[in-house]
C-alpha atoms as one frame of an Amber mdcrd trajectory, in Angstrom:
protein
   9.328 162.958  78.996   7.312 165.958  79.487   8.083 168.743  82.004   6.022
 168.813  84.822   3.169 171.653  85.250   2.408 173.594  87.691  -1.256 175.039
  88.611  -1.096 178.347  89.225  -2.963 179.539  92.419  -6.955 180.818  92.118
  -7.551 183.791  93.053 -10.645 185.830  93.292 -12.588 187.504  90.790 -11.426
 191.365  90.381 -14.725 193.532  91.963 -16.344 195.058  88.938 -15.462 198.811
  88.869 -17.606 201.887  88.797 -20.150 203.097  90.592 -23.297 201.415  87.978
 -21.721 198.233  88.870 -21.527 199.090  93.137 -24.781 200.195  92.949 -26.459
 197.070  91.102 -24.347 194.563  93.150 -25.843 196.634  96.139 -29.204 196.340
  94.802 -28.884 192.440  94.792 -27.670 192.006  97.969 -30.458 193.832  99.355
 -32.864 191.748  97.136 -31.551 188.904  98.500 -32.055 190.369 102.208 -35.634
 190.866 101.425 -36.183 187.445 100.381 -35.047 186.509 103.554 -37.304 188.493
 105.457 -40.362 187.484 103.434 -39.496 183.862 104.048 -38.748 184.756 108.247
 -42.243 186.614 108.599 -41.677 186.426 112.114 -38.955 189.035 111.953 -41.504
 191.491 110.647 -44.215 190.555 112.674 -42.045 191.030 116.170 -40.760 194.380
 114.259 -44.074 195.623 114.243 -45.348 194.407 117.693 -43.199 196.800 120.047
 -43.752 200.227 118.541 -47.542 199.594 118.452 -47.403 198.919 122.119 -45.424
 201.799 122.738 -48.551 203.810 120.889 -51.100 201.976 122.485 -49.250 202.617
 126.404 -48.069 206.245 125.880 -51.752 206.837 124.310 -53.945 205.746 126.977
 -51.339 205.942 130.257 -49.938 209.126 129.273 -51.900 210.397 127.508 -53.709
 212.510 130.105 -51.416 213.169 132.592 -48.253 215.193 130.270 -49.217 218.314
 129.680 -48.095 219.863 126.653 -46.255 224.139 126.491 -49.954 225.942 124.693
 -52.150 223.208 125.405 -55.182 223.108 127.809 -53.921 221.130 130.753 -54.155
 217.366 130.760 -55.442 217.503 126.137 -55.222 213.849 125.146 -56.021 214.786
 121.656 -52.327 217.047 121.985 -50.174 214.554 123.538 -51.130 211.996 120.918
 -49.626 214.862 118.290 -47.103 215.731 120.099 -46.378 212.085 121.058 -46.232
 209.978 117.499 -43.102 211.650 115.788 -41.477 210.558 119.003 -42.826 206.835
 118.430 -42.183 207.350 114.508 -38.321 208.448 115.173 -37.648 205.825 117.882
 -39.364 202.964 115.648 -36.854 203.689 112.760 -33.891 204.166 115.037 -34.663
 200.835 116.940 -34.343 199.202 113.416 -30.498 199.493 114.703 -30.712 196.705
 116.568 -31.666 194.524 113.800 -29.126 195.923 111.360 -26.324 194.699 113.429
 -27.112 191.377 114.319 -28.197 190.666 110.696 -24.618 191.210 109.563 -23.110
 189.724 112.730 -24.883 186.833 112.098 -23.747 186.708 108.626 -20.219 187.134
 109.390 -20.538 184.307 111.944 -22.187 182.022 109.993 -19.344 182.392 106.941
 -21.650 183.823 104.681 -19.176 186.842 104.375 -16.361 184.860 103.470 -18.515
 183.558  99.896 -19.438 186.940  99.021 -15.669 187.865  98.838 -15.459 185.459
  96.830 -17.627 186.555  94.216 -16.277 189.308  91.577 -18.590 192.277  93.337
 -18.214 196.114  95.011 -16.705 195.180  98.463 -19.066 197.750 100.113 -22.042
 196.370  98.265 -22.399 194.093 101.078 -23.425 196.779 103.694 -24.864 198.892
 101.403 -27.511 195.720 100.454 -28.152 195.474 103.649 -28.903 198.455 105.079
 -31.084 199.280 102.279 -33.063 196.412 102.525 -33.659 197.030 106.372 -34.527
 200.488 105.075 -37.484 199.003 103.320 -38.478 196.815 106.047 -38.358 200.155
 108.291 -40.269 201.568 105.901 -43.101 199.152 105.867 -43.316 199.076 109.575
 -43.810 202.947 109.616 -46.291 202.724 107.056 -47.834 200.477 109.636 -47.678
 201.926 112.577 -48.978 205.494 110.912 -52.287 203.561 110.709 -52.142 202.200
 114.436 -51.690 206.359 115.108 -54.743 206.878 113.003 -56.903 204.551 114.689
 -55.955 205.852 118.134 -56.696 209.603 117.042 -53.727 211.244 115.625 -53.751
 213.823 112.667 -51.971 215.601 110.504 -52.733 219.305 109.500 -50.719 220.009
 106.344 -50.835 219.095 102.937 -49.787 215.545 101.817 -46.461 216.691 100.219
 -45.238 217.815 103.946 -46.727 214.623 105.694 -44.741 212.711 102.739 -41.706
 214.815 103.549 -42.109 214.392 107.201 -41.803 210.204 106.754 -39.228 210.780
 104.202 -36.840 212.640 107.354 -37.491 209.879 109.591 -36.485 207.283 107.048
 -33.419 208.855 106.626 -32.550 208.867 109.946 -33.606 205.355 110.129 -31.216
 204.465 107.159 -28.610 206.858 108.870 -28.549 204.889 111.893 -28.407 201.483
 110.321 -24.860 202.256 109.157 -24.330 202.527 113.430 -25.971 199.872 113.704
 -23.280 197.585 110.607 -20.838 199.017 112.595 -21.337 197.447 115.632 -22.426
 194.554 113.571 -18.912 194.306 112.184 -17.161 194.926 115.853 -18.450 192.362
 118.110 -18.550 188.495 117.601 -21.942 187.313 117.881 -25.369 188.257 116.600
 -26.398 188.511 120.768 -24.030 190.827 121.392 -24.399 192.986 118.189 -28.367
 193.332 119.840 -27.382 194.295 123.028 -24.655 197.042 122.295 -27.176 198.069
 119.369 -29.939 198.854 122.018 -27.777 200.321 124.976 -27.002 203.326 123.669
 -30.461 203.953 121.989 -32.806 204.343 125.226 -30.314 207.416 126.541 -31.026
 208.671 122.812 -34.349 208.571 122.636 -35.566 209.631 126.195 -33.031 212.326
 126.584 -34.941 214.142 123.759 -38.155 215.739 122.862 -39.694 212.711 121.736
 -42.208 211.899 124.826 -42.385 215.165 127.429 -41.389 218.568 126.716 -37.798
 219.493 127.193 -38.913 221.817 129.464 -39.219 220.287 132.161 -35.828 218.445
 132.126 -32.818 220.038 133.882 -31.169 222.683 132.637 -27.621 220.721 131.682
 -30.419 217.735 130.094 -32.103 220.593 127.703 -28.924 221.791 126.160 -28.342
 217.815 125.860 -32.086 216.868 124.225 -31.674 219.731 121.960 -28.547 219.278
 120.230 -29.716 215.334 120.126 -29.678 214.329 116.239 -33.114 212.353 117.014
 -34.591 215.326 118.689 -34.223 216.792 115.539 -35.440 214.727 113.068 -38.841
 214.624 115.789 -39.233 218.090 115.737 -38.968 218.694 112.020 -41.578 215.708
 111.384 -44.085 217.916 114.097 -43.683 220.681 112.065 -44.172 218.987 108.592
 -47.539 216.848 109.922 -48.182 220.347 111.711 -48.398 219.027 115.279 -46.793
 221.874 116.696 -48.538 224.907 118.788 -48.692 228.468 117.237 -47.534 231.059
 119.447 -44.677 228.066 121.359 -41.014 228.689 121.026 -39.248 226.020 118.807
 -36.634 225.961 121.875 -36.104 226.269 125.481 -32.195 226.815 125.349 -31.839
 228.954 121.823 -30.542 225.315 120.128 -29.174 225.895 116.430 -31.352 222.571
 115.591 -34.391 223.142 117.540 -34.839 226.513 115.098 -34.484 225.221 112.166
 -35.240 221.394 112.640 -35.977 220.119 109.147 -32.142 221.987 107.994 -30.997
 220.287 110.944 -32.217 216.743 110.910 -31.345 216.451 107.023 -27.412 217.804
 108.080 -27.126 215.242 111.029 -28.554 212.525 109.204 -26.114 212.570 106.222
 -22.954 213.346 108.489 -23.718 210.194 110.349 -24.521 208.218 106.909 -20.870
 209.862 105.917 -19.597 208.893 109.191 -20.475 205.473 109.823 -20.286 204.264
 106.633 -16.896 205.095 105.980 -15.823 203.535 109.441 -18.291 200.099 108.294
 -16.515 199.632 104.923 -13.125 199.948 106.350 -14.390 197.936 109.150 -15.768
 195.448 106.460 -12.397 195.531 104.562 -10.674 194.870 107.453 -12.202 192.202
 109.274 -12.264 190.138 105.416  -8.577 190.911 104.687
């Protein structure tokens, strides 16, 4: 009579090691994030809907009526340059949003749970993801830069700034996206990943330089808007499209950022992509332990 066997337990594949093999398990998991979005076109479409109102609105209601530091009083053709870095920066930044409930929803729905199970980079996951919402920010922007066209913005530099000038804003899209898997990872439902991933944006983005001058804020609100990470990032894209004013201080207060913007924006967006992704993965690890 034979001895009786015993199955031994099945456990998970080992992650595949080094940093080729995190970065092409990332790249999969944001292919398959794409193909998701292709086959939702509605999620693309909505994307693209509210930061082309915002042009249209501030365009033709504001448009007139802010007057911009070294412009003739009441310029339409200067707000709209002054204005569209603003609507550029909070267009990536609202991407957020999305971010987080896209990896709620996946942690919700389980779908988590089977990528653990597969032998891959534990932070591929996030890393996928954000990088495919980086493309879909970037497509929107692409997008939107024609709306601004059509409406009668310009640019007055040379294509390599313009290029560099979309290239800041993207990373401070991409930067915030790791905010936004954070709160993706904290909170229970894809609802409430939307909500606290919008709440904190509008104090962002309006206590800034995005859409009227600084200078006319309160004293305490223009040390605030200056030292603002997005009011960086807006004021280095004005100065690589070359919608700023010769002859108009970079700053009302003296701000570090405001001086040197484009140093500034690149150093705030890769502290918060060190930041926040660090906090996500060991959020990640955490919450799949």
């Amino acid at each position: 009579m034979s001895a009786p066997t015993t199955q031994a337990p099945t456990l998970a594949p080992a992650p595949r090691g080094g940093i080729s093999g995190s970065i092409r398990d990332s790249l999969v998991v944001g292919k398959r994030n794409l193909i998701r979005m292709t086959r939702i076109p509605e999620m693309v479409i909505f994307g693209l809907i509210q930061p082309i109102m915002f042009v249209v609105l501030f365009t033709y209601v504001f448009g007139g009526s802010i007057n911009i530091p070294g412009a003739p009083e009441g310029s339409a053709a200067a707000y709209k340059e002054f204005l569209m870095a603003g609507i550029f920066a909070q267009t990536v930044t609202f991407a957020t949003a999305g971010a987080g409930a896209g990896i709620a929803d996946d942690m919700h729905k389980g779908l988590i749970d089977r990528f653990r199970s597969l032998p891959m980079a534990r932070g591929a996951v996030l890393t996928g993801r954000t990088l495919a919402d980086l493309v879909q920010t970037a497509v929107t922007l692409a997008v939107l830069a024609l709306v601004a066209l059509l409406v009668g913005w310009r640019t007055h530099e040379n294509i390599g700034k313009v290029l560099a000038g979309f290239g800041l804003l993207l990373l401070l899209g991409y930067a915030f996206t790791w905010i936004g898997a954070l709160i993706g990872l904290s909170v229970r439902t894809p609802e409430a990943a939307t909500s606290g991933g919008l709440i904190w944006l509008f104090p962002l983005t309006f206590i800034s330089n995005a859409f009227v001058p600084v200078n006319g804020m309160p004293t305490f609100l223009q040390h605030v808007a200056e030292w603002n990470p997005f009011s960086a990032t807006v004021a280095a894209a004005r100065e690589l499209f070359g919608n700023t004013i010769d002859g108009v201080p970079k700053s009302v207060t003296g701000a570090w950022p405001m001086e040197h913007p484009i140093l500034a924006s690149v150093i705030w967006s890769v502290l918060i992509i060190v930041v926040f992704r660090t906090l996500a993965v060991r959020k990640y690890r955490n919450a799949t332990a």
